[in-house]
Structures are given as C-alpha cells and as structure tokens.
Coordinates of C-alpha atoms in Angstrom, one line a residue:
Chain A
M250 CA -35.2 -3.1 -11.8
I251 CA -38.3 -3.0 -13.9
D252 CA -40.4 -3.4 -10.7
D253 CA -39.4 0.0 -9.6
D254 CA -40.7 1.7 -12.7
I255 CA -44.2 0.4 -12.3
P256 CA -46.2 2.2 -9.6
F257 CA -48.8 0.5 -7.4
Q258 CA -47.4 -2.9 -8.1
T259 CA -47.2 -5.1 -5.1
S260 CA -43.6 -5.5 -4.1
P261 CA -42.1 -8.9 -4.9
Q262 CA -42.4 -11.4 -2.2
K263 CA -39.4 -11.2 0.0
V264 CA -38.0 -13.9 2.2
S265 CA -38.4 -12.9 5.8
R266 CA -35.4 -11.5 7.5
S267 CA -35.3 -12.3 11.2
L268 CA -34.3 -9.4 13.5
Y269 CA -31.8 -11.5 15.3
G270 CA -30.2 -12.4 12.0
D271 CA -30.1 -8.8 11.0
I272 CA -28.5 -7.7 14.3
S273 CA -25.9 -10.5 14.5
L274 CA -24.8 -9.9 10.8
F275 CA -24.6 -6.2 11.4
V276 CA -22.5 -6.7 14.5
L277 CA -20.2 -9.0 12.5
L278 CA -19.9 -6.5 9.8
A279 CA -19.1 -3.7 12.2
L280 CA -16.4 -5.7 14.0
V281 CA -14.7 -6.7 10.9
G282 CA -15.1 -3.2 9.6
C283 CA -13.2 -1.8 12.7
F284 CA -10.5 -4.4 12.2
M285 CA -10.1 -3.4 8.5
A286 CA -10.3 0.3 9.1
M287 CA -8.2 0.6 12.3
P288 CA -4.7 0.5 10.7
L289 CA -5.6 3.0 8.1
L290 CA -7.2 5.3 10.7
F291 CA -4.0 5.0 12.6
V292 CA -2.1 6.3 9.5
I293 CA -4.5 9.2 9.1
S294 CA -4.5 10.1 12.8
N295 CA -0.7 9.9 13.2
A296 CA -0.1 11.9 10.0
F297 CA -1.7 14.9 11.7
K298 CA -0.2 14.4 15.2
P299 CA 2.3 16.9 16.5
I300 CA 5.5 15.4 17.8
N301 CA 4.6 15.6 21.5
E302 CA 1.4 13.5 20.9
I303 CA 3.4 10.9 18.9
L304 CA 5.9 10.6 21.8
Q305 CA 3.2 10.7 24.5
F306 CA 3.0 7.8 26.8
P307 CA 0.6 6.1 27.1
P308 CA -0.3 6.9 23.5
K309 CA -3.7 8.1 22.4
F310 CA -5.1 6.5 19.2
F311 CA -6.7 9.7 17.9
V312 CA -5.1 13.0 17.3
R313 CA -6.0 15.9 19.7
N314 CA -4.4 19.0 18.1
P315 CA -4.1 18.2 14.4
T316 CA -1.2 19.9 12.6
L317 CA 0.3 19.9 9.2
D318 CA 3.9 19.8 10.6
N319 CA 4.5 16.3 9.5
F320 CA 3.8 17.2 5.9
T321 CA 6.3 20.1 6.0
D322 CA 8.8 17.9 7.8
L323 CA 8.4 15.3 5.1
Y324 CA 9.1 17.9 2.5
Y325 CA 12.3 18.9 4.2
L326 CA 13.4 15.3 4.8
L327 CA 12.9 14.5 1.2
Q328 CA 14.8 17.7 0.2
G329 CA 17.8 16.5 2.1
S330 CA 17.9 13.0 0.6
W331 CA 20.9 12.1 -1.6
V332 CA 18.8 11.3 -4.6
P333 CA 16.2 14.0 -5.1
A334 CA 12.7 13.0 -4.0
T335 CA 11.3 14.1 -7.4
R336 CA 13.5 11.4 -9.0
Y337 CA 11.9 8.7 -6.8
L338 CA 8.4 10.1 -7.6
F339 CA 9.2 10.2 -11.3
N340 CA 10.4 6.5 -11.2
T341 CA 7.1 5.4 -9.5
M342 CA 5.0 7.4 -12.0
F343 CA 7.0 6.1 -14.9
I344 CA 6.6 2.5 -13.9
A345 CA 3.0 2.8 -12.9
V346 CA 1.8 4.8 -15.9
L347 CA 3.7 3.0 -18.6
G348 CA 3.0 -0.4 -17.2
T349 CA -0.7 0.3 -16.8
A350 CA -1.2 1.8 -20.2
G351 CA 0.8 -0.9 -21.9
H352 CA -1.1 -3.6 -20.0
V353 CA -4.5 -2.2 -20.8
V354 CA -3.8 -1.8 -24.5
I355 CA -1.8 -5.0 -25.1
A356 CA -4.0 -7.3 -23.0
S357 CA -7.2 -5.9 -24.6
L358 CA -5.7 -6.4 -28.0
A359 CA -5.2 -10.1 -27.2
A360 CA -8.5 -10.5 -25.3
Y361 CA -10.6 -9.5 -28.3
P362 CA -9.7 -12.5 -30.6
L363 CA -9.9 -14.8 -27.6
A364 CA -13.4 -13.6 -26.7
K365 CA -14.9 -13.2 -30.2
R366 CA -13.0 -15.1 -32.8
K367 CA -12.5 -18.8 -33.6
F368 CA -9.0 -19.7 -34.7
P369 CA -6.6 -22.6 -34.2
G370 CA -4.9 -22.5 -30.8
R371 CA -7.5 -20.4 -29.0
G372 CA -8.5 -23.0 -26.5
F373 CA -4.9 -23.8 -25.7
L374 CA -4.0 -20.1 -25.2
F375 CA -6.9 -19.5 -22.8
T376 CA -6.2 -22.6 -20.8
V377 CA -2.7 -21.5 -20.3
V378 CA -3.9 -18.1 -19.1
V379 CA -6.3 -19.7 -16.6
L380 CA -3.6 -22.1 -15.4
S381 CA -1.3 -19.1 -14.9
L382 CA -3.8 -17.6 -12.4
M383 CA -3.1 -20.6 -10.3
F384 CA 0.5 -19.7 -9.4
S385 CA 1.9 -16.4 -8.4
A386 CA 4.8 -14.4 -9.8
T387 CA 6.9 -15.6 -6.9
V388 CA 7.3 -18.9 -8.6
T389 CA 8.8 -17.2 -11.7
Q390 CA 10.9 -14.7 -9.8
I391 CA 14.2 -16.6 -9.9
T392 CA 14.1 -17.7 -13.5
N393 CA 12.9 -14.3 -14.5
Y394 CA 15.9 -12.9 -12.9
M395 CA 18.1 -15.1 -15.2
T396 CA 16.0 -14.2 -18.3
M397 CA 16.3 -10.5 -17.5
S398 CA 20.0 -10.7 -17.0
W399 CA 20.3 -12.4 -20.5
L400 CA 18.0 -9.7 -22.0
G401 CA 19.9 -6.9 -20.3
M402 CA 16.8 -5.8 -18.5
L403 CA 18.2 -6.0 -15.0
D404 CA 18.5 -2.7 -13.2
T405 CA 16.2 -0.9 -15.6
H406 CA 12.5 0.0 -15.1
W407 CA 11.6 -2.4 -17.8
A408 CA 12.3 -5.3 -15.5
V409 CA 9.1 -4.2 -13.6
I410 CA 7.1 -2.8 -16.5
V411 CA 7.3 -5.5 -19.1
P412 CA 6.2 -8.5 -16.9
A413 CA 3.4 -6.3 -15.6
I414 CA 2.2 -5.7 -19.2
G415 CA 1.9 -9.5 -19.5
S416 CA -0.1 -10.0 -16.3
S417 CA -2.7 -12.7 -16.8
L418 CA -5.5 -11.5 -14.5
G419 CA -6.1 -8.5 -16.7
L420 CA -6.3 -10.5 -19.9
Y421 CA -8.7 -13.0 -18.2
L422 CA -11.0 -10.3 -16.9
M423 CA -11.0 -8.4 -20.2
K424 CA -11.7 -11.5 -22.2
Q425 CA -14.6 -12.5 -20.0
F426 CA -16.1 -9.0 -20.2
M427 CA -15.7 -8.8 -24.0
E428 CA -17.6 -12.0 -24.4
Q429 CA -20.8 -10.1 -23.5
V430 CA -20.4 -7.6 -26.4
P431 CA -23.2 -8.5 -28.8
D432 CA -21.9 -10.2 -32.0
A433 CA -24.3 -8.1 -34.1
L434 CA -22.1 -5.1 -33.4
I435 CA -19.1 -6.8 -34.8
E436 CA -21.0 -8.2 -37.8
A437 CA -22.3 -4.8 -38.7
A438 CA -18.7 -3.4 -38.7
E439 CA -17.6 -6.4 -40.8
I440 CA -20.2 -5.6 -43.4
D441 CA -18.9 -2.0 -43.5
G442 CA -15.5 -3.5 -44.4
C443 CA -13.7 -2.7 -41.2
S444 CA -10.4 -4.4 -40.5
E445 CA -10.0 -6.5 -37.4
F446 CA -7.9 -3.8 -35.8
R447 CA -10.4 -1.2 -36.5
I448 CA -13.3 -3.3 -35.1
F449 CA -11.2 -3.7 -32.0
W450 CA -10.2 -0.1 -31.6
N451 CA -13.4 1.7 -32.8
I452 CA -16.1 -0.7 -31.9
I453 CA -15.0 -2.9 -29.0
M454 CA -12.8 -0.7 -26.9
P455 CA -15.4 2.1 -26.4
V456 CA -18.0 -0.5 -25.3
V457 CA -15.7 -2.2 -22.8
K458 CA -14.7 0.9 -20.9
P459 CA -15.7 -0.6 -17.5
A460 CA -13.3 -3.4 -18.1
W461 CA -10.3 -1.2 -19.0
L462 CA -11.0 1.0 -15.9
T463 CA -10.8 -2.2 -13.9
L464 CA -7.6 -3.2 -15.5
I465 CA -6.2 0.3 -14.8
I466 CA -7.0 0.1 -11.1
F467 CA -5.7 -3.5 -10.7
S468 CA -2.5 -2.8 -12.7
F469 CA -1.9 0.6 -11.1
Q470 CA -2.3 -0.5 -7.6
G471 CA 0.2 -3.3 -8.1
L472 CA 2.8 -1.1 -9.8
W473 CA 2.3 1.9 -7.5
G474 CA 3.9 -0.2 -4.7
A475 CA 6.1 -2.2 -7.0
G476 CA 9.3 -0.8 -5.5
G477 CA 8.7 -3.2 -2.6
A478 CA 8.5 -6.6 -4.1
A479 CA 9.6 -6.8 -7.7
G480 CA 11.6 -3.6 -7.5
S481 CA 14.0 -4.7 -4.8
M482 CA 14.7 -7.8 -6.7
Y483 CA 15.5 -6.4 -10.1
I484 CA 16.5 -2.8 -9.5
Y485 CA 19.5 -1.9 -7.3
S486 CA 20.6 1.6 -8.5
E487 CA 19.6 4.2 -6.0
Q488 CA 18.4 6.7 -8.6
L489 CA 16.1 4.1 -10.2
K490 CA 14.3 3.2 -7.0
T491 CA 10.7 4.2 -6.3
I492 CA 9.1 6.5 -3.9
D493 CA 7.8 3.8 -1.6
Y494 CA 11.3 2.6 -1.1
A495 CA 12.4 6.1 -0.2
L496 CA 9.6 6.5 2.2
G497 CA 10.4 3.1 3.8
Q498 CA 13.8 4.6 4.5
I499 CA 12.2 7.5 6.4
L500 CA 10.2 5.1 8.6
A501 CA 13.5 3.2 9.3
G502 CA 14.6 6.4 11.0
G503 CA 12.8 5.4 14.1
I504 CA 10.1 6.7 16.4
V505 CA 10.7 10.4 15.7
R506 CA 10.1 9.8 12.0
I507 CA 6.7 8.2 12.6
G508 CA 4.9 11.5 11.9
P509 CA 6.4 12.3 8.5
S510 CA 6.3 8.7 7.4
M511 CA 2.7 8.4 8.2
A512 CA 2.1 11.6 6.3
A513 CA 3.9 10.0 3.4
Q514 CA 1.9 6.8 3.6
L515 CA -1.3 8.9 3.6
L516 CA -0.3 10.7 0.4
L517 CA 0.7 7.4 -1.2
L518 CA -2.6 5.8 -0.2
L519 CA -4.7 8.6 -1.6
V520 CA -3.8 7.9 -5.2
P521 CA -5.1 4.3 -5.6
I522 CA -8.0 5.0 -3.3
T523 CA -9.1 7.9 -5.3
I524 CA -8.9 6.0 -8.6
F525 CA -10.9 3.1 -7.0
T526 CA -13.6 5.4 -5.6
L527 CA -14.1 7.0 -9.0
S528 CA -14.2 3.7 -10.9
Q529 CA -15.9 1.5 -8.3
S530 CA -19.1 0.9 -10.3
S531 CA -17.1 0.0 -13.4
V532 CA -15.0 -2.4 -11.4
I533 CA -18.1 -4.1 -10.0
Q534 CA -19.6 -4.3 -13.5
T535 CA -16.5 -6.0 -14.8
M536 CA -16.1 -8.4 -12.0
S537 CA -19.6 -9.6 -12.5
T538 CA -18.3 -11.4 -15.6
S539 CA -15.2 -12.8 -13.9
G540 CA -16.8 -16.2 -13.1
M541 CA -15.0 -19.4 -14.2
K542 CA -16.7 -22.3 -15.9
D543 CA -15.7 -25.7 -14.7
Chain B
M110 CA -1.2 -7.8 -56.3
P111 CA 1.2 -8.7 -53.5
V112 CA -1.4 -10.3 -51.3
L113 CA -2.3 -12.9 -53.9
E114 CA 1.3 -13.7 -54.6
R115 CA 2.1 -14.3 -51.0
R116 CA -0.8 -16.7 -50.8
T117 CA 0.3 -18.8 -53.8
K118 CA 3.8 -19.0 -52.5
G119 CA 2.5 -20.3 -49.2
A120 CA 0.3 -22.8 -51.0
D121 CA 3.4 -24.4 -52.6
A122 CA 4.9 -25.2 -49.2
V123 CA 1.6 -26.2 -47.8
R124 CA 1.1 -28.9 -50.5
L125 CA 3.9 -30.9 -48.8
L126 CA 2.0 -31.1 -45.5
P127 CA -0.6 -33.8 -44.6
V128 CA -4.2 -32.8 -45.2
R129 CA -5.2 -32.0 -41.6
L130 CA -2.2 -29.8 -41.0
R131 CA -2.9 -28.2 -44.4
T132 CA -6.4 -27.1 -43.3
V133 CA -5.0 -25.8 -40.0
W134 CA -2.3 -23.9 -41.9
K135 CA -5.0 -22.3 -44.1
E136 CA -6.9 -21.2 -41.1
V137 CA -3.8 -19.7 -39.6
V138 CA -3.1 -17.8 -42.8
R139 CA -6.7 -16.6 -43.0
N140 CA -6.6 -15.4 -39.5
R141 CA -3.1 -13.8 -39.6
S142 CA -4.4 -10.4 -38.4
I143 CA -5.7 -12.2 -35.3
Y144 CA -2.4 -13.7 -34.6
L145 CA -0.8 -10.3 -35.0
M146 CA -3.1 -9.0 -32.3
L147 CA -2.3 -11.8 -30.0
A148 CA 1.4 -11.6 -30.6
P149 CA 2.6 -8.7 -28.3
Y150 CA 0.7 -10.0 -25.3
F151 CA 1.6 -13.7 -25.7
L152 CA 5.2 -12.9 -26.5
I153 CA 5.5 -11.2 -23.1
F154 CA 3.3 -13.7 -21.3
F155 CA 5.3 -16.7 -22.6
T156 CA 8.6 -15.1 -21.9
F157 CA 7.9 -14.0 -18.3
T158 CA 5.2 -16.5 -17.1
V159 CA 5.3 -19.8 -19.0
L160 CA 9.0 -20.0 -20.0
P161 CA 10.2 -19.4 -16.3
V162 CA 8.1 -22.4 -15.2
V163 CA 9.6 -24.7 -17.8
L164 CA 13.1 -23.2 -17.2
S165 CA 12.9 -23.6 -13.5
L166 CA 11.9 -27.2 -13.9
L167 CA 14.9 -27.8 -16.1
V168 CA 17.3 -25.8 -14.0
S169 CA 16.1 -27.6 -10.9
F170 CA 18.0 -30.7 -12.1
T171 CA 21.3 -28.8 -12.3
N172 CA 23.8 -26.9 -10.4
F173 CA 23.8 -23.4 -11.7
N174 CA 25.4 -20.2 -10.4
M175 CA 24.7 -18.0 -13.4
L176 CA 28.4 -17.8 -14.3
Q177 CA 29.4 -21.3 -15.3
W178 CA 27.5 -23.6 -17.6
P179 CA 24.9 -25.5 -15.6
E180 CA 25.9 -29.0 -14.6
G181 CA 23.3 -31.8 -14.4
V182 CA 22.9 -33.3 -10.9
G183 CA 19.7 -35.4 -11.3
W184 CA 17.3 -35.4 -8.4
S185 CA 19.9 -34.4 -5.8
N186 CA 18.5 -30.8 -5.4
Y187 CA 15.1 -32.3 -4.5
A188 CA 16.7 -34.9 -2.2
R189 CA 18.7 -32.2 -0.4
L190 CA 15.5 -30.1 -0.1
F191 CA 13.5 -32.8 1.6
V192 CA 16.2 -34.8 3.4
R193 CA 19.0 -32.5 4.4
D194 CA 17.5 -29.0 4.5
D195 CA 15.9 -28.6 7.9
V196 CA 15.1 -24.9 7.2
F197 CA 13.2 -25.8 4.1
L198 CA 11.1 -28.2 6.1
I199 CA 10.3 -25.4 8.6
A200 CA 9.4 -23.1 5.6
L201 CA 7.2 -25.9 4.1
K202 CA 5.4 -26.4 7.4
N203 CA 4.9 -22.6 7.8
T204 CA 3.7 -22.2 4.3
L205 CA 1.2 -25.1 4.6
L206 CA 0.0 -23.8 7.9
F207 CA -0.4 -20.3 6.5
A208 CA -2.3 -21.5 3.5
A209 CA -4.5 -23.9 5.5
I210 CA -5.5 -21.0 7.8
T211 CA -5.5 -17.8 5.7
G212 CA -6.8 -19.6 2.5
P213 CA -10.2 -20.8 3.9
I214 CA -10.7 -18.0 6.4
S215 CA -10.1 -15.3 3.8
Y216 CA -12.2 -17.1 1.2
I217 CA -15.2 -17.4 3.6
A218 CA -14.7 -13.9 4.9
C219 CA -14.7 -12.5 1.3
F220 CA -18.0 -14.3 0.6
V221 CA -19.8 -13.6 3.9
L222 CA -18.9 -9.9 3.9
A223 CA -19.9 -9.5 0.3
W224 CA -23.1 -11.3 1.1
I225 CA -23.9 -9.0 4.1
I226 CA -22.9 -5.9 2.2
N227 CA -25.1 -6.8 -0.7
E228 CA -28.2 -6.3 1.5
L229 CA -27.3 -2.7 2.3
S230 CA -28.5 0.3 0.3
P231 CA -26.4 1.2 -2.7
K232 CA -24.6 4.3 -1.1
I233 CA -23.7 2.5 2.1
R234 CA -22.7 -0.5 0.1
A235 CA -20.2 1.6 -2.0
I236 CA -18.7 3.0 1.2
A237 CA -18.5 -0.4 2.9
T238 CA -16.9 -1.9 -0.2
L239 CA -14.3 0.8 -0.1
V240 CA -13.6 0.3 3.6
F241 CA -13.1 -3.4 3.3
Y242 CA -11.2 -3.3 0.0
A243 CA -8.9 -0.4 1.1
P244 CA -6.2 -2.5 2.8
A245 CA -5.8 -4.7 -0.3
L246 CA -5.6 -1.5 -2.3
S247 CA -3.1 0.3 -0.2
G248 CA 0.1 -1.4 -1.3
N249 CA 2.7 -1.5 1.4
A250 CA 0.6 0.4 4.0
F251 CA 0.7 -2.9 6.0
I252 CA 3.9 -1.4 7.4
V253 CA 1.8 0.4 10.0
W254 CA 1.3 -3.0 11.6
T255 CA 5.0 -2.9 12.6
L256 CA 4.3 0.2 14.6
L257 CA 1.2 -1.3 16.2
F258 CA 3.1 -4.5 17.1
S259 CA 6.3 -2.6 17.9
S260 CA 8.3 -4.3 20.7
D261 CA 8.9 -1.4 23.1
S262 CA 6.2 0.2 25.2
Y263 CA 5.7 2.7 22.4
G264 CA 4.2 0.0 20.3
Y265 CA 0.5 0.7 20.4
I266 CA -0.7 -2.7 21.2
N267 CA 1.8 -3.1 24.0
A268 CA 0.9 0.4 25.4
F269 CA -2.8 -0.3 25.5
L270 CA -2.4 -3.8 27.0
I271 CA -0.1 -2.3 29.7
K272 CA -2.6 0.6 30.3
W273 CA -5.4 -1.9 30.7
R274 CA -3.2 -4.0 33.0
I275 CA -3.5 -7.1 30.8
I276 CA 0.2 -7.4 30.6
L277 CA 2.9 -5.9 32.9
E278 CA 5.8 -5.5 30.5
P279 CA 6.0 -5.1 26.8
I280 CA 5.9 -8.3 24.7
L281 CA 8.4 -8.7 21.9
W282 CA 5.7 -9.4 19.4
L283 CA 7.8 -9.6 16.2
K284 CA 10.8 -11.2 17.8
D285 CA 9.1 -14.0 19.8
P286 CA 8.6 -17.2 17.7
K287 CA 5.4 -17.8 19.7
Y288 CA 3.7 -14.8 18.2
I289 CA 5.3 -14.2 14.8
M290 CA 3.1 -16.7 12.9
T291 CA -0.1 -15.4 14.4
I292 CA 0.8 -11.8 13.6
I293 CA 1.7 -12.6 10.0
I294 CA -1.6 -14.4 9.7
I295 CA -3.6 -11.5 11.1
V296 CA -1.9 -9.0 8.7
Q297 CA -2.3 -11.4 5.8
L298 CA -6.0 -11.7 6.5
W299 CA -6.2 -7.9 6.8
L300 CA -4.8 -7.7 3.2
S301 CA -6.9 -10.5 1.8
L302 CA -10.2 -9.0 0.9
G303 CA -9.1 -8.3 -2.6
T304 CA -10.0 -9.3 -6.1
S305 CA -12.3 -12.2 -5.0
F306 CA -14.2 -10.0 -2.6
L307 CA -15.0 -7.6 -5.5
A308 CA -15.9 -10.6 -7.7
F309 CA -18.3 -11.9 -5.0
I310 CA -20.0 -8.5 -4.6
A311 CA -20.4 -8.2 -8.3
G312 CA -21.7 -11.7 -8.6
L313 CA -24.3 -11.1 -5.9
Q314 CA -25.4 -7.8 -7.4
T315 CA -26.0 -9.3 -10.8
M316 CA -27.8 -12.4 -9.6
D317 CA -31.2 -13.1 -11.2
K318 CA -33.7 -11.6 -8.8
T319 CA -36.5 -13.8 -10.0
L320 CA -34.7 -16.8 -8.6
F321 CA -35.4 -15.5 -5.1
E322 CA -39.1 -14.9 -5.8
A323 CA -39.4 -18.4 -7.2
G324 CA -37.6 -19.7 -4.1
A325 CA -40.0 -17.8 -1.8
I326 CA -42.9 -19.5 -3.5
D327 CA -41.2 -22.8 -3.3
G328 CA -41.1 -22.5 0.4
I329 CA -37.7 -21.0 1.2
R330 CA -38.3 -19.4 4.6
N331 CA -35.2 -17.6 5.8
R332 CA -32.0 -16.1 4.5
W333 CA -29.9 -19.1 5.4
Q334 CA -32.0 -21.4 3.2
E335 CA -31.9 -18.8 0.5
L336 CA -28.1 -18.6 0.8
W337 CA -27.7 -22.4 0.6
Y338 CA -30.3 -23.3 -2.0
I339 CA -30.2 -20.3 -4.3
T340 CA -27.3 -18.0 -3.9
L341 CA -24.4 -20.4 -3.5
P342 CA -25.3 -22.7 -6.5
S343 CA -25.9 -19.8 -8.8
M344 CA -22.6 -18.1 -7.7
R345 CA -20.5 -21.2 -8.7
P346 CA -18.4 -19.6 -11.4
M347 CA -17.6 -16.6 -9.1
L348 CA -16.8 -19.0 -6.3
L349 CA -14.4 -20.9 -8.6
F350 CA -12.7 -17.7 -9.7
G351 CA -12.4 -16.4 -6.1
A352 CA -11.0 -19.7 -4.9
V353 CA -8.2 -19.6 -7.5
I354 CA -7.2 -16.0 -6.4
Q355 CA -7.3 -16.8 -2.7
I356 CA -5.4 -20.0 -2.9
T357 CA -2.7 -18.6 -5.0
S358 CA -2.1 -15.6 -2.8
S359 CA -2.3 -17.7 0.4
F360 CA 0.7 -19.7 -0.7
A361 CA 2.7 -16.7 -1.7
V362 CA 3.1 -15.1 1.7
A363 CA 6.5 -13.5 1.8
E364 CA 6.6 -9.7 1.7
V365 CA 4.4 -9.4 4.9
A366 CA 6.6 -12.0 6.6
T367 CA 9.9 -10.3 5.7
Q368 CA 8.7 -6.8 6.5
L369 CA 7.2 -7.7 9.8
A370 CA 9.4 -10.4 11.2
G371 CA 12.6 -9.6 9.4
F372 CA 14.6 -11.7 7.0
P373 CA 15.6 -14.2 8.3
S374 CA 13.1 -14.1 11.2
V375 CA 13.9 -15.3 14.7
Q376 CA 14.3 -19.1 14.7
Y377 CA 12.8 -19.0 11.2
A378 CA 9.4 -18.6 12.7
G379 CA 8.2 -16.5 9.8
H380 CA 10.1 -18.3 7.1
T381 CA 8.1 -19.5 4.1
I382 CA 8.9 -21.3 0.9
V383 CA 9.0 -17.9 -0.9
T384 CA 11.5 -16.4 1.6
H385 CA 13.6 -19.6 1.3
L386 CA 13.5 -19.2 -2.4
M387 CA 14.6 -15.6 -2.2
D388 CA 17.4 -16.7 0.2
Y389 CA 18.9 -19.2 -2.3
G390 CA 17.9 -17.3 -5.5
S391 CA 18.8 -13.7 -4.9
I392 CA 21.4 -13.9 -2.1
R393 CA 23.3 -17.2 -2.5
Y394 CA 22.8 -17.4 -6.3
E395 CA 22.3 -21.2 -6.1
M396 CA 19.9 -21.1 -9.0
G397 CA 19.5 -24.8 -9.4
Y398 CA 18.5 -25.2 -5.8
A399 CA 16.3 -22.1 -5.9
S400 CA 14.6 -23.5 -9.0
A401 CA 13.9 -26.8 -7.2
I402 CA 12.2 -24.7 -4.5
A403 CA 10.2 -22.8 -7.1
T404 CA 9.1 -26.0 -8.7
V405 CA 7.9 -27.4 -5.4
L406 CA 6.0 -24.1 -4.8
F407 CA 4.5 -24.3 -8.3
A408 CA 3.3 -27.8 -7.8
L409 CA 1.8 -26.9 -4.4
M410 CA -0.1 -23.9 -5.8
L411 CA -1.3 -25.6 -9.0
G412 CA -2.1 -28.9 -7.2
S413 CA -4.2 -27.4 -4.4
N414 CA -6.0 -25.2 -7.0
L415 CA -6.9 -28.1 -9.1
I416 CA -8.1 -30.1 -6.1
V417 CA -10.2 -27.3 -4.7
R418 CA -11.6 -26.6 -8.1
R419 CA -12.8 -30.2 -8.3
L420 CA -14.4 -29.9 -4.9
L421 CA -16.1 -26.7 -5.7
S422 CA -17.5 -27.9 -8.9
K423 CA -19.7 -30.2 -6.8
V424 CA -21.3 -27.3 -4.9
G425 CA -25.0 -27.4 -5.3
D426 CA -25.0 -30.6 -7.5

C-alpha cells in the first residue's frame, strides 16, 4: 500500500505472468462463473416472463417481453392463502431479526473474554468451540428435538432462534477478530476504572464493527431460509411457518406457478444479497483473521 | 460493605479445598464478571450443541420412543445398523461417496477461484466475489434446479438437449437412480463456495506482499512456483479453517437430496446418513436407533476433520 503513495518509485518486482496462464485461468473463471450464475439468471429471467413465454416449447432461457405480471399474480396468490402472507413474512422476520441480534450480542459478549482475558477454563471452552465446528447441526437434530420437547420449546419460534444464538462459527470468528484489538486500548480503559462490561460495550464493540457485520450476514442468511431445514423439524403449526415454506407451496402448484414462484424467489434472494453487497469489505476483513492454528 | 463480606464467606469454604483448587477458585472469584459474560452464550451452546452429542451417545445404547422410559439394549442398535439395515449401508455408501467427491472438489475450487479472483482489480474482484458467493447466500434458491432438471420436456435441460438432438426423449433426471447422485453432487458443488471461499479471498488479500518480492529475488519465476512455495505455506491457518468448514458440510448433505430427489428417493439413490437419521428420528420416533445413526455421523465428521487437519498441518513443512 505504501508503495502507491511514493511517486516515481520503481514498481516492486513482479513475478512474470505468462499469457497462456492468464488466458487459461480467465477461461476457467468464466466457465465456473457461468455455472454459478446460470440458475440465478434463470430465476431473474423467469420472474419477468409472461405466461406464454413460460409455457413456450422449446423454452427460451432469456425473457423476450418482460412483464411484472408475475409479481401481481404472486400478490393475489398470497392474498388467497389460508394463513395471511403477512403472517408468514412476520414469522421469517421475527426469527431472522431476533436470532441475528441475539447471536451478535451474546456471542460477542462471550468472545471478548476468550480473546482478551486469561481465566481458568479458557483453553477448554475454546477447544470445545473449535471441535463443534467439526460437526454440523444435523448431528444434534434428534437429541435437540427431545431437549426442546422437555423445555416446551417445540412448535415455537424459539426452537429455531435459541440454537441459532449459540452458533459456534460466529463466536469463533468474533474471537479471532477481537484478538487483533490492541491491548493498550483495554489497559487505558482499565486505568480509567471501567468495568469489564463497559470495556466490552464502549471500547471493544465499536472497534470490531466489521466482525459483527459479518456475524449479521452469516446468521441472517441461515435464518432467512430457516423454515426449510430446522423449521420443518421443530415447527408444525401453519400460522408459525415461514415465508419460504409458503413460497415452496406456490412452486408445488406446478408449471403455471413457475412465474410467481420465481418472482417470489427473486424477492427473497434480494434481501441477503443486498446485505452482503453492502458489507462485503467488512466480511473480507473479518475473514482475514479466521485462520486456525494447528 | 457487601462485597467484602461475600469474599470472606467464600474464603471459609475455600479453606477446606486442596491448595491447587483453592488458587483456581480464587481466580474464578476474581474473574466472576468474566464468567458472567460467558454464561449466556455457553449456556445455550452447551444445551444445544454439546449436550446433544453426549445425550445421543447415551441414548444410542437404549430403546427410546420419547414416551416410555428408555430401556438399555447395549450395542444392539449399532449391530442392527451395520449388519441388518441394508438401507443404512446404502446411506453410508452414498454419504462417503458424496463427501469424497464434493469435499475435495469444493475445497480446491474455493481456493483456486479465490486465487484467480485475487489478481483482478478491486471493483471486478468485488463483483466476482458476489457472483460466486451468491448461491451459498441464497438459501433455498437451489429449488430452481428442480425446474432445470424437471423430468418432462418442459424441464430446461431436457428441452435444450432435445432441441440440439442430443437426446430424443426426455430423461427422468430426478427419478432415475443412474443420475440422482450426479445431480445432487452438481447442486451441492454449486452451493459450496461459502464461508471458506470468503476466508481464502480474505487470506490472499491480507498476505504479506514483501514475501512475493523476496521470492522474486530468490528466483521464483512463475505464478505456479509462487503459489506452491509462498502462497500455500503462508495461507496454512486459512487452509485449515476452510478444510473444517468444507468437510463438515460435505458430510451433511440432506436438504438438497430430499428437495431434489424426494424423500425417500427412488431406490434410495439419494439417501444419505442424514436422511436416514430424519427417517428414524422424526418419522418413526425410534430415538435410540436415530441416536446411534447420529453418533456414527458425528464420529465420521470429527474423525475425517482430525485426519485432514493432521495432513494439512504438514503443508509446506
């Protein structure tokens, strides 16, 4: 970075990049890029297709005469559902917002001592967290179902929210990022007589903003589609189900429903993609501390 | 002064403990505000992540239907799993095949793509990152693959293949055991440029640039040597983190399988350990048996993680 500020300096010696290498890597990137983008382009394209283009045979990938019909159809379809669509939307928002906020605050609260304080049990706790990254929530699903039935959490939103608050990836990333915060900052606050909690809230949290933006995007994207995996397992009341479940029902309506359901997918997609676009640089900054020591 | 009182009261009880424990206890009391900060997270974490593992290990040695008190049956659940349950053996085979294919491919893809993207200019890099990460970000949007692979001639892949005269009649992609596995693997790979991909991009961006200059002076002549001798060794912590994330997710294939191939899938072609687990746990309520399955899955995930971790720690040594 410093090199850029000094004019007339000879550019640092760069290892030669062969043209063949450049071309073949670019072709690889383009091919994989097409593969990655194709299904999402399909969603976008079909969301704007009028019904005759959707039913056309042989089908065209791209839309010819874009229309917003699918979005108005979606609106009317949702109006006609037995449980009002706003209820599904509320459920999704409730789970995603509460779960994300809880996760960010509570995981950061625990990450601070793990990163910056020495106390008995610290090594053990962190080892368990790292080990827990090595198996997925599917392992704990069945026993969690039992625990939740004993705690009376089944068929409530808490069955999805509470485990999400205790997700270990967020704690791990936050702890790794907090380790970089200079100790001098904390020592200065200690001299001023700040309590641990005040140091955490007033000194640490503002500095680690990139990390909590990262936790927000990871937690949110998991919970936004939570009706699918965890939701279907723990929640069975119709009025507690989430919007992605409701939209899945529209798609199940068959080929004439492709338009509205793609419109719905597009709307659902926009939310996490927007959040990620806005916070990308923070996420990258946080992930640069995610490395594991052996 | 209530604080002082509490301390002296504690000290009375502490006097009864051996010296080492006594110093630990003093540390704990001194750091009580720290434990208070740890408590909410670790209460949830232990209840919903650690306890379930211990519990499922215990329950796996019993017969339990959630209504009657569990009855101990020793190793019979495991015996049944490996000896009498043919469907489990199919699930095990599928899961291992999935993990063996999607794990390494997605891991290498995450790294290679991050490595290529890293050489682009910052603006293009940000867009490329978004394009590659979008599928992982998009929740259950993988449903569109069911439309692409739809079995009738309206399915896009069938339609295009027919149009180009590659096939004459539509293929039942998601109903034919010949294709189910491959399709699930493709979709799983599509979803797999996730957290580790971002970690690799971040790691490459924050690498010490002077290492490359030093390498150039030391006679590194092309990008492949640079990759092998400089980039990979200095990315080791990221590579370890990425491996953990990719391995764990490559063993957990279930949602994609059930959404695409149905549950149960034709001839169990898309059946994995996780779908087997869901079958016994949330449909048949045989919790003991389901717990045995969960324990096997846990051992597989943790075991392969620890093995790969050991292998990776040798990179660049």
